[in-house]
Amino acid sequence: MVLSTCGRDCRPTARVVLLKGYDNTGFMFFTNYNSRKGEQLNENPYACLLFYWHPLHRQVKIEGRVEKMSDEQSEEYFHSRPRPSQLGAIVSHQSSVIASRKVLEMKENKLKEEYADEQKPIPKPDHWGGFKVIPDKVEFWQGQSSRLHDRIMFRKPGPDEVLDENLTKKGADGWVYERLSP
């Protein structure tokens, strides 16, 4: 999925990350908290997720508030990852400038030696864990060759918002939905 964030500087950035789970409370991914995206989410805890399927001419866009996942959830997922991925989370100070790839390789080789015993668990670094995007808007888009695309927006209205019953339909659990012009 494409994750878009914006920090205090109001300059949006986007990158592809791996969706690791979802439930009725949100969409989860894991990263280095000190990375650019981690710092931006700390400064401005809102994000947009985008899933796009070109052959189907479909996309789903999700917007919402972001929260860190619990240390327990992050620890559990960290230890479910392959050992090389665990080591990589320690070796890489994601988004920071490095002198050369050799620096990473040397750190990795040192850690491989330290954790050569497969029975010795690799500790999750404090700077690594999960985020959950808690949606308040979900838009479904279906492309059409005529360019009159189909767009349906599901959203949580504001507490004092007056809804136009001719345009907005009530859904479940406080959500409403509307058809958007392409």
CSV table of C-alpha atoms in Angstrom, one decimal:
chain,number,residue,atom,x,y,z
A,1,MET,CA,0.0,0.0,0.0
A,2,VAL,CA,1.1,3.6,-0.5
A,3,LEU,CA,1.4,5.5,2.8
A,4,SER,CA,1.3,9.3,2.6
A,5,THR,CA,2.3,11.4,5.6
A,6,CYS,CA,3.0,15.0,6.3
A,7,GLY,CA,5.1,16.4,9.1
A,8,ARG,CA,5.2,19.8,10.8
A,9,ASP,CA,6.8,21.3,7.6
A,10,CYS,CA,3.5,20.5,5.7
A,11,ARG,CA,5.4,18.8,2.9
A,12,PRO,CA,3.7,15.5,2.1
A,13,THR,CA,5.6,12.4,1.3
A,14,ALA,CA,4.6,8.9,0.1
A,15,ARG,CA,6.1,5.5,0.0
A,16,VAL,CA,5.1,1.9,-0.4
A,17,VAL,CA,4.9,-0.1,2.9
A,18,LEU,CA,3.6,-3.5,3.7
A,19,LEU,CA,0.1,-3.9,5.2
A,20,LYS,CA,0.6,-6.4,8.0
A,21,GLY,CA,-3.0,-6.7,9.2
A,22,TYR,CA,-6.3,-5.1,9.6
A,23,ASP,CA,-9.4,-5.4,11.8
A,24,ASN,CA,-12.5,-3.4,12.6
A,25,THR,CA,-10.3,-0.8,14.4
A,26,GLY,CA,-7.8,-0.1,11.6
A,27,PHE,CA,-4.9,-1.0,9.3
A,28,MET,CA,-1.5,-2.0,10.6
A,29,PHE,CA,2.1,-1.6,9.4
A,30,PHE,CA,5.5,-1.7,11.1
A,31,THR,CA,8.5,0.5,10.7
A,32,ASN,CA,11.4,2.3,12.3
A,33,TYR,CA,9.9,5.0,14.5
A,34,ASN,CA,13.0,7.2,13.8
A,35,SER,CA,12.5,7.0,10.0
A,36,ARG,CA,11.1,10.0,8.1
A,37,LYS,CA,7.6,8.5,8.2
A,38,GLY,CA,7.9,7.7,11.9
A,39,GLU,CA,9.0,11.3,12.7
A,40,GLN,CA,6.2,12.7,10.5
A,41,LEU,CA,3.6,10.6,12.2
A,42,ASN,CA,4.9,11.7,15.6
A,43,GLU,CA,4.5,15.4,14.5
A,44,ASN,CA,1.2,14.9,12.7
A,45,PRO,CA,-0.7,11.7,13.6
A,46,TYR,CA,-2.7,11.5,10.4
A,47,ALA,CA,-2.1,9.5,7.2
A,48,CYS,CA,-3.6,8.3,3.9
A,49,LEU,CA,-3.3,4.8,2.6
A,50,LEU,CA,-3.8,4.0,-1.1
A,51,PHE,CA,-4.3,0.6,-2.6
A,52,TYR,CA,-4.4,0.5,-6.4
A,53,TRP,CA,-5.1,-2.4,-8.8
A,54,HIS,CA,-4.3,-1.2,-12.3
A,55,PRO,CA,-5.6,-4.3,-14.2
A,56,LEU,CA,-9.0,-3.8,-12.5
A,57,HIS,CA,-9.0,0.0,-12.7
A,58,ARG,CA,-9.8,0.1,-9.0
A,59,GLN,CA,-8.4,1.8,-6.0
A,60,VAL,CA,-9.3,2.2,-2.3
A,61,LYS,CA,-8.1,5.3,-0.4
A,62,ILE,CA,-8.2,5.3,3.4
A,63,GLU,CA,-7.7,8.4,5.6
A,64,GLY,CA,-7.5,8.6,9.3
A,65,ARG,CA,-5.7,9.2,12.6
A,66,VAL,CA,-2.6,7.1,13.4
A,67,GLU,CA,-1.7,5.5,16.7
A,68,LYS,CA,1.4,3.5,17.8
A,69,MET,CA,0.6,-0.1,18.5
A,70,SER,CA,1.4,-1.6,21.9
A,71,ASP,CA,4.9,-2.8,22.7
A,72,GLU,CA,3.5,-6.3,23.1
A,73,GLN,CA,2.0,-6.3,19.6
A,74,SER,CA,5.2,-4.9,18.1
A,75,GLU,CA,7.3,-7.5,20.0
A,76,GLU,CA,5.1,-10.3,18.8
A,77,TYR,CA,5.3,-9.3,15.2
A,78,PHE,CA,9.0,-8.6,15.4
A,79,HIS,CA,9.7,-12.1,16.5
A,80,SER,CA,7.5,-13.6,13.8
A,81,ARG,CA,9.8,-12.1,11.1
A,82,PRO,CA,12.7,-14.0,9.6
A,83,ARG,CA,15.9,-13.5,11.6
A,84,PRO,CA,17.6,-11.5,8.7
A,85,SER,CA,14.7,-9.0,8.8
A,86,GLN,CA,15.1,-8.7,12.6
A,87,LEU,CA,18.8,-8.0,12.2
A,88,GLY,CA,18.0,-5.5,9.4
A,89,ALA,CA,15.8,-3.6,11.8
A,90,ILE,CA,18.7,-3.2,14.2
A,91,VAL,CA,21.3,-2.5,11.5
A,92,SER,CA,19.4,0.2,9.6
A,93,HIS,CA,18.9,3.6,11.0
A,94,GLN,CA,16.3,4.1,8.4
A,95,SER,CA,16.3,7.4,6.4
A,96,SER,CA,19.6,8.5,7.9
A,97,VAL,CA,22.6,9.3,5.7
A,98,ILE,CA,25.4,6.7,5.7
A,99,ALA,CA,28.9,6.8,4.3
A,100,SER,CA,28.5,3.6,2.2
A,101,ARG,CA,26.8,0.3,1.9
A,102,LYS,CA,29.9,-1.2,3.5
A,103,VAL,CA,28.9,0.4,6.8
A,104,LEU,CA,25.6,-1.6,6.8
A,105,GLU,CA,27.3,-4.8,5.8
A,106,MET,CA,29.9,-4.5,8.6
A,107,LYS,CA,27.2,-3.9,11.2
A,108,GLU,CA,25.1,-6.8,9.8
A,109,ASN,CA,28.1,-9.2,9.9
A,110,LYS,CA,28.9,-8.3,13.5
A,111,LEU,CA,25.3,-8.9,14.5
A,112,LYS,CA,25.2,-12.2,12.6
A,113,GLU,CA,28.1,-13.4,14.7
A,114,GLU,CA,26.5,-12.2,17.9
A,115,TYR,CA,23.3,-14.0,17.2
A,116,ALA,CA,24.7,-17.0,15.4
A,117,ASP,CA,23.0,-19.2,17.9
A,118,GLU,CA,19.5,-19.6,16.5
A,119,GLN,CA,18.2,-20.2,20.0
A,120,LYS,CA,19.3,-16.8,21.2
A,121,PRO,CA,16.4,-14.3,20.6
A,122,ILE,CA,17.2,-11.1,18.9
A,123,PRO,CA,15.8,-8.2,21.0
A,124,LYS,CA,13.4,-5.8,19.3
A,125,PRO,CA,14.9,-2.3,19.2
A,126,ASP,CA,13.1,0.4,21.0
A,127,HIS,CA,12.9,2.5,17.8
A,128,TRP,CA,10.9,-0.2,15.9
A,129,GLY,CA,7.2,-1.0,16.1
A,130,GLY,CA,3.8,-0.8,14.7
A,131,PHE,CA,1.4,1.9,13.7
A,132,LYS,CA,-2.4,1.6,13.2
A,133,VAL,CA,-4.3,3.9,10.8
A,134,ILE,CA,-7.8,4.3,12.3
A,135,PRO,CA,-10.0,5.3,9.4
A,136,ASP,CA,-12.5,8.1,9.3
A,137,LYS,CA,-12.8,8.2,5.5
A,138,VAL,CA,-12.7,5.3,2.9
A,139,GLU,CA,-13.2,6.0,-0.8
A,140,PHE,CA,-13.8,3.3,-3.4
A,141,TRP,CA,-12.9,4.3,-7.0
A,142,GLN,CA,-13.8,2.3,-10.1
A,143,GLY,CA,-12.3,3.6,-13.3
A,144,GLN,CA,-14.5,3.8,-16.4
A,145,SER,CA,-13.2,4.2,-20.0
A,146,SER,CA,-15.6,7.2,-20.4
A,147,ARG,CA,-13.8,8.9,-17.5
A,148,LEU,CA,-17.1,9.1,-15.6
A,149,HIS,CA,-15.5,7.0,-12.8
A,150,ASP,CA,-17.6,5.6,-9.9
A,151,ARG,CA,-16.6,7.0,-6.5
A,152,ILE,CA,-18.2,6.1,-3.3
A,153,MET,CA,-17.0,7.8,0.0
A,154,PHE,CA,-17.7,6.3,3.4
A,155,ARG,CA,-16.9,8.6,6.3
A,156,LYS,CA,-17.5,9.5,9.9
A,157,PRO,CA,-19.3,12.8,10.0
A,158,GLY,CA,-18.4,15.5,12.5
A,159,PRO,CA,-20.5,15.7,15.7
A,160,ASP,CA,-22.3,18.9,14.7
A,161,GLU,CA,-22.4,18.2,11.0
A,162,VAL,CA,-25.9,18.5,9.4
A,163,LEU,CA,-26.3,15.9,6.7
A,164,ASP,CA,-28.2,16.4,3.4
A,165,GLU,CA,-30.5,13.3,3.4
A,166,ASN,CA,-30.9,13.6,-0.4
A,167,LEU,CA,-27.1,13.1,-0.8
A,168,THR,CA,-25.9,11.3,2.3
A,169,LYS,CA,-27.0,7.9,3.3
A,170,LYS,CA,-26.6,6.5,6.8
A,171,GLY,CA,-24.6,3.3,7.2
A,172,ALA,CA,-23.7,1.2,10.3
A,173,ASP,CA,-21.7,2.3,13.3
A,174,GLY,CA,-21.9,6.0,12.7
A,175,TRP,CA,-20.6,5.9,9.2
A,176,VAL,CA,-22.3,7.6,6.2
A,177,TYR,CA,-21.8,7.2,2.5
A,178,GLU,CA,-22.0,9.4,-0.5
A,179,ARG,CA,-21.5,9.2,-4.2
A,180,LEU,CA,-18.8,11.6,-5.4
A,181,SER,CA,-18.6,13.2,-8.9
A,182,PRO,CA,-15.5,11.9,-10.8
